C-alpha cells in the first residue's frame, strides 16, 4: 500500500470504520499524509500572518484560513482515531485500550509513557493470520476460523 492508496483508503473507504485491521503501511502512510496537510496549513497561516496588519484585529483572510484549517483538522480527526483503533486490532488489542493513553495524557509524565507505548504498538508488526478482529490485511487470502 502506497501513500495515495493509504490516504484514499482511510479518508474515503474507511472514514469512520472502527472494525477490522490496518497494516503498518496503511497507518504510517496516513500519519504522514495527516502531518503534511497540517504542516502545510500551519505554514500557509504563518505566511499570511507575516504579511498581515493586526491594527484592526485579525484580518479576514487569516481568519478564513484559521477556520478552514480547523475544518480540515476536524474532518481528518475521526479517520485518524479509526485507523489507530484498526492498528490496535492488527496487534490483537481491543480499540478501547486507546482510551487509556488518551486519558493518561492529562497526567504529567504518564502521558509521555503512554505516547511511547502507542508508538511501540504502532511500530510492531501485526499478528500473522486472522485474529478476533478479522483477516490479516497483508494476507487476506489466508482464511481460517477465527472463533473456532
C-alpha positions as a Markdown table, in Angstrom:
| # | Residue | x | y | z |
|---|---|---|---|---|
| 1 | Unk | 0.0 | 0.0 | 0.0 |
| 2 | Unk | 1.4 | 3.4 | -1.0 |
| 3 | Unk | 0.9 | 7.0 | 0.0 |
| 4 | Unk | -2.1 | 7.9 | -2.1 |
| 5 | Unk | -3.8 | 4.5 | -1.7 |
| 6 | Unk | -3.5 | 4.7 | 2.1 |
| 7 | Unk | -4.8 | 8.2 | 2.2 |
| 8 | Unk | -7.7 | 7.3 | -0.1 |
| 9 | Unk | -8.5 | 4.1 | 1.9 |
| 10 | Unk | -8.5 | 5.9 | 5.3 |
| 11 | Unk | -10.3 | 9.1 | 4.1 |
| 12 | Unk | -12.9 | 7.6 | 1.7 |
| 13 | Unk | -13.4 | 3.9 | 2.0 |
| 14 | Unk | -12.9 | 3.5 | 5.8 |
| 15 | Unk | -13.6 | 7.1 | 7.0 |
| 16 | Unk | -15.2 | 6.0 | 10.3 |
| 17 | Unk | -14.6 | 2.3 | 10.3 |
| 18 | Unk | -13.7 | 1.1 | 13.7 |
| 19 | Unk | -13.7 | -2.6 | 12.9 |
| 20 | Unk | -11.2 | -4.7 | 11.0 |
| 21 | Unk | -7.4 | -4.3 | 10.9 |
| 22 | Unk | -5.0 | -1.8 | 9.5 |
| 23 | Unk | -1.5 | -2.7 | 8.3 |
| 24 | Unk | 1.5 | -0.7 | 9.4 |
| 25 | Unk | 1.8 | 0.7 | 5.8 |
| 26 | Unk | -1.8 | 1.9 | 5.9 |
| 27 | Unk | -1.3 | 3.5 | 9.3 |
| 28 | Unk | 2.1 | 5.2 | 8.7 |
| 29 | Unk | 1.3 | 6.5 | 5.2 |
| 30 | Unk | -1.9 | 8.1 | 6.6 |
| 31 | Unk | 0.1 | 9.6 | 9.5 |
| 32 | Unk | 2.5 | 11.1 | 7.0 |
| 33 | Unk | -0.4 | 12.5 | 5.0 |
| 34 | Unk | -2.0 | 13.9 | 8.1 |
| 35 | Unk | 1.2 | 15.6 | 9.3 |
| 36 | Unk | 1.9 | 17.0 | 5.8 |
| 37 | Unk | -1.6 | 18.5 | 5.5 |
| 38 | Unk | -1.5 | 20.1 | 8.9 |
| 39 | Unk | 2.1 | 21.3 | 8.3 |
| 40 | Unk | 1.1 | 22.9 | 5.0 |
| 41 | Unk | -1.9 | 24.7 | 6.7 |
| 42 | Unk | 0.4 | 25.9 | 9.5 |
| 43 | Unk | 3.0 | 27.3 | 7.1 |
| 44 | Unk | 0.2 | 29.0 | 5.0 |
| 45 | Unk | -1.3 | 30.6 | 8.1 |
| 46 | Unk | 2.2 | 31.8 | 9.2 |
| 47 | Unk | 3.0 | 33.3 | 5.8 |
| 48 | Unk | -0.4 | 35.1 | 5.7 |
| 49 | Unk | 0.1 | 36.3 | 9.3 |
| 50 | Unk | 3.5 | 37.6 | 8.5 |
| 51 | Unk | 2.1 | 39.9 | 5.7 |
| 52 | Unk | -0.9 | 40.9 | 7.7 |
| 53 | Unk | -1.7 | 44.1 | 9.6 |
| 54 | Unk | -3.2 | 43.4 | 13.0 |
| 55 | Unk | -4.0 | 47.0 | 14.0 |
| 56 | Unk | -7.7 | 46.4 | 13.2 |
| 57 | Unk | -7.9 | 42.9 | 14.7 |
| 58 | Unk | -7.4 | 39.6 | 12.8 |
| 59 | Unk | -7.5 | 40.2 | 9.1 |
| 60 | Unk | -10.3 | 38.4 | 7.2 |
| 61 | Unk | -8.0 | 36.2 | 5.0 |
| 62 | Unk | -6.2 | 35.0 | 8.1 |
| 63 | Unk | -9.5 | 34.3 | 10.0 |
| 64 | Unk | -10.7 | 32.4 | 6.9 |
| 65 | Unk | -7.5 | 30.3 | 6.8 |
| 66 | Unk | -7.8 | 29.5 | 10.5 |
| 67 | Unk | -11.4 | 28.5 | 10.0 |
| 68 | Unk | -10.6 | 26.3 | 7.0 |
| 69 | Unk | -7.6 | 24.8 | 8.9 |
| 70 | Unk | -9.9 | 23.9 | 11.8 |
| 71 | Unk | -12.4 | 22.3 | 9.4 |
| 72 | Unk | -9.7 | 20.3 | 7.7 |
| 73 | Unk | -8.4 | 19.1 | 11.1 |
| 74 | Unk | -11.9 | 18.2 | 12.2 |
| 75 | Unk | -12.5 | 16.3 | 9.0 |
| 76 | Unk | -9.3 | 14.3 | 9.4 |
| 77 | Unk | -9.6 | 13.7 | 13.2 |
| 78 | Unk | -12.2 | 10.9 | 13.1 |
| 79 | Unk | -10.3 | 8.9 | 10.4 |
| 80 | Unk | -7.1 | 9.3 | 12.5 |
| 81 | Unk | -8.8 | 7.7 | 15.5 |
| 82 | Unk | -10.4 | 5.0 | 13.3 |
| 83 | Unk | -7.1 | 4.0 | 11.7 |
| 84 | Unk | -5.4 | 4.0 | 15.2 |
| 85 | Unk | -8.1 | 1.6 | 16.5 |
| 86 | Unk | -7.7 | -0.6 | 13.5 |
| 87 | Unk | -4.0 | -0.6 | 14.1 |
| 88 | Unk | -4.6 | -1.8 | 17.6 |
| 89 | Unk | -6.8 | -4.5 | 16.2 |
| 90 | Unk | -4.0 | -5.6 | 13.9 |
| 91 | Unk | -1.9 | -6.2 | 17.1 |
| 92 | Unk | -4.8 | -8.1 | 18.6 |
| 93 | Unk | -5.5 | -5.4 | 21.1 |
| 94 | Unk | -9.0 | -4.0 | 21.7 |
| 95 | Unk | -9.5 | -0.5 | 20.3 |
| 96 | Unk | -10.9 | 0.5 | 23.7 |
| 97 | Unk | -7.4 | 0.4 | 25.1 |
| 98 | Unk | -6.7 | 3.6 | 23.0 |
| 99 | Unk | -8.8 | 5.5 | 25.6 |
| 100 | Unk | -6.3 | 4.8 | 28.4 |
| 101 | Unk | -3.3 | 6.6 | 26.8 |
| 102 | Unk | -5.6 | 9.4 | 25.7 |
| 103 | Unk | -6.7 | 9.9 | 29.3 |
| 104 | Unk | -3.2 | 9.4 | 30.6 |
| 105 | Unk | -2.1 | 12.4 | 28.5 |
| 106 | Unk | -3.7 | 14.6 | 31.2 |
| 107 | Unk | -1.2 | 13.4 | 33.8 |
| 108 | Unk | 2.3 | 14.8 | 33.5 |
| 109 | Unk | 5.0 | 12.2 | 32.6 |
| 110 | Unk | 2.4 | 9.4 | 32.5 |
| 111 | Unk | 1.3 | 10.9 | 29.2 |
| 112 | Unk | 4.8 | 10.6 | 27.8 |
| 113 | Unk | 4.9 | 7.0 | 28.8 |
| 114 | Unk | 1.5 | 6.5 | 27.1 |
| 115 | Unk | 2.8 | 8.1 | 23.8 |
| 116 | Unk | 5.8 | 5.9 | 23.8 |
| 117 | Unk | 3.6 | 2.8 | 24.4 |
| 118 | Unk | 1.4 | 3.8 | 21.4 |
| 119 | Unk | 4.5 | 4.3 | 19.3 |
| 120 | Unk | 5.8 | 0.9 | 20.2 |
| 121 | Unk | 2.4 | -0.7 | 19.4 |
| 122 | Unk | 2.3 | 1.0 | 16.1 |
| 123 | Unk | 5.8 | 0.1 | 15.1 |
| 124 | Unk | 5.5 | -3.6 | 15.9 |
| 125 | Unk | 4.1 | -5.9 | 13.1 |
| 126 | Unk | 0.5 | -7.2 | 13.3 |
| 127 | Unk | -0.4 | -10.7 | 14.3 |
| 128 | Unk | 0.1 | -13.1 | 11.4 |
| 129 | Unk | -3.1 | -14.7 | 10.0 |
| 130 | Unk | -6.6 | -13.9 | 11.1 |
| 131 | Unk | -7.3 | -12.8 | 14.7 |
| 132 | Unk | -10.5 | -12.0 | 16.5 |
| 133 | Unk | -10.7 | -8.6 | 14.7 |
| 134 | Unk | -10.6 | -10.0 | 11.2 |
| 135 | Unk | -8.3 | -11.4 | 8.5 |
| 136 | Unk | -4.7 | -10.4 | 8.1 |
| 137 | Unk | -4.5 | -7.2 | 6.0 |
| 138 | Unk | -1.3 | -8.4 | 4.4 |
| 139 | Unk | -2.5 | -11.8 | 3.5 |
| 140 | Unk | -6.4 | -11.6 | 3.2 |
| 141 | Unk | -6.5 | -14.9 | 1.2 |
| 142 | Unk | -5.4 | -16.9 | 4.4 |
| 143 | Unk | -8.9 | -17.8 | 5.6 |
| 144 | Unk | -9.4 | -19.6 | 8.9 |
| 145 | Unk | -12.0 | -19.9 | 11.6 |
| 146 | Unk | -11.4 | -17.0 | 14.0 |
| 147 | Unk | -13.7 | -18.2 | 16.7 |
| 148 | Unk | -13.1 | -22.0 | 16.4 |
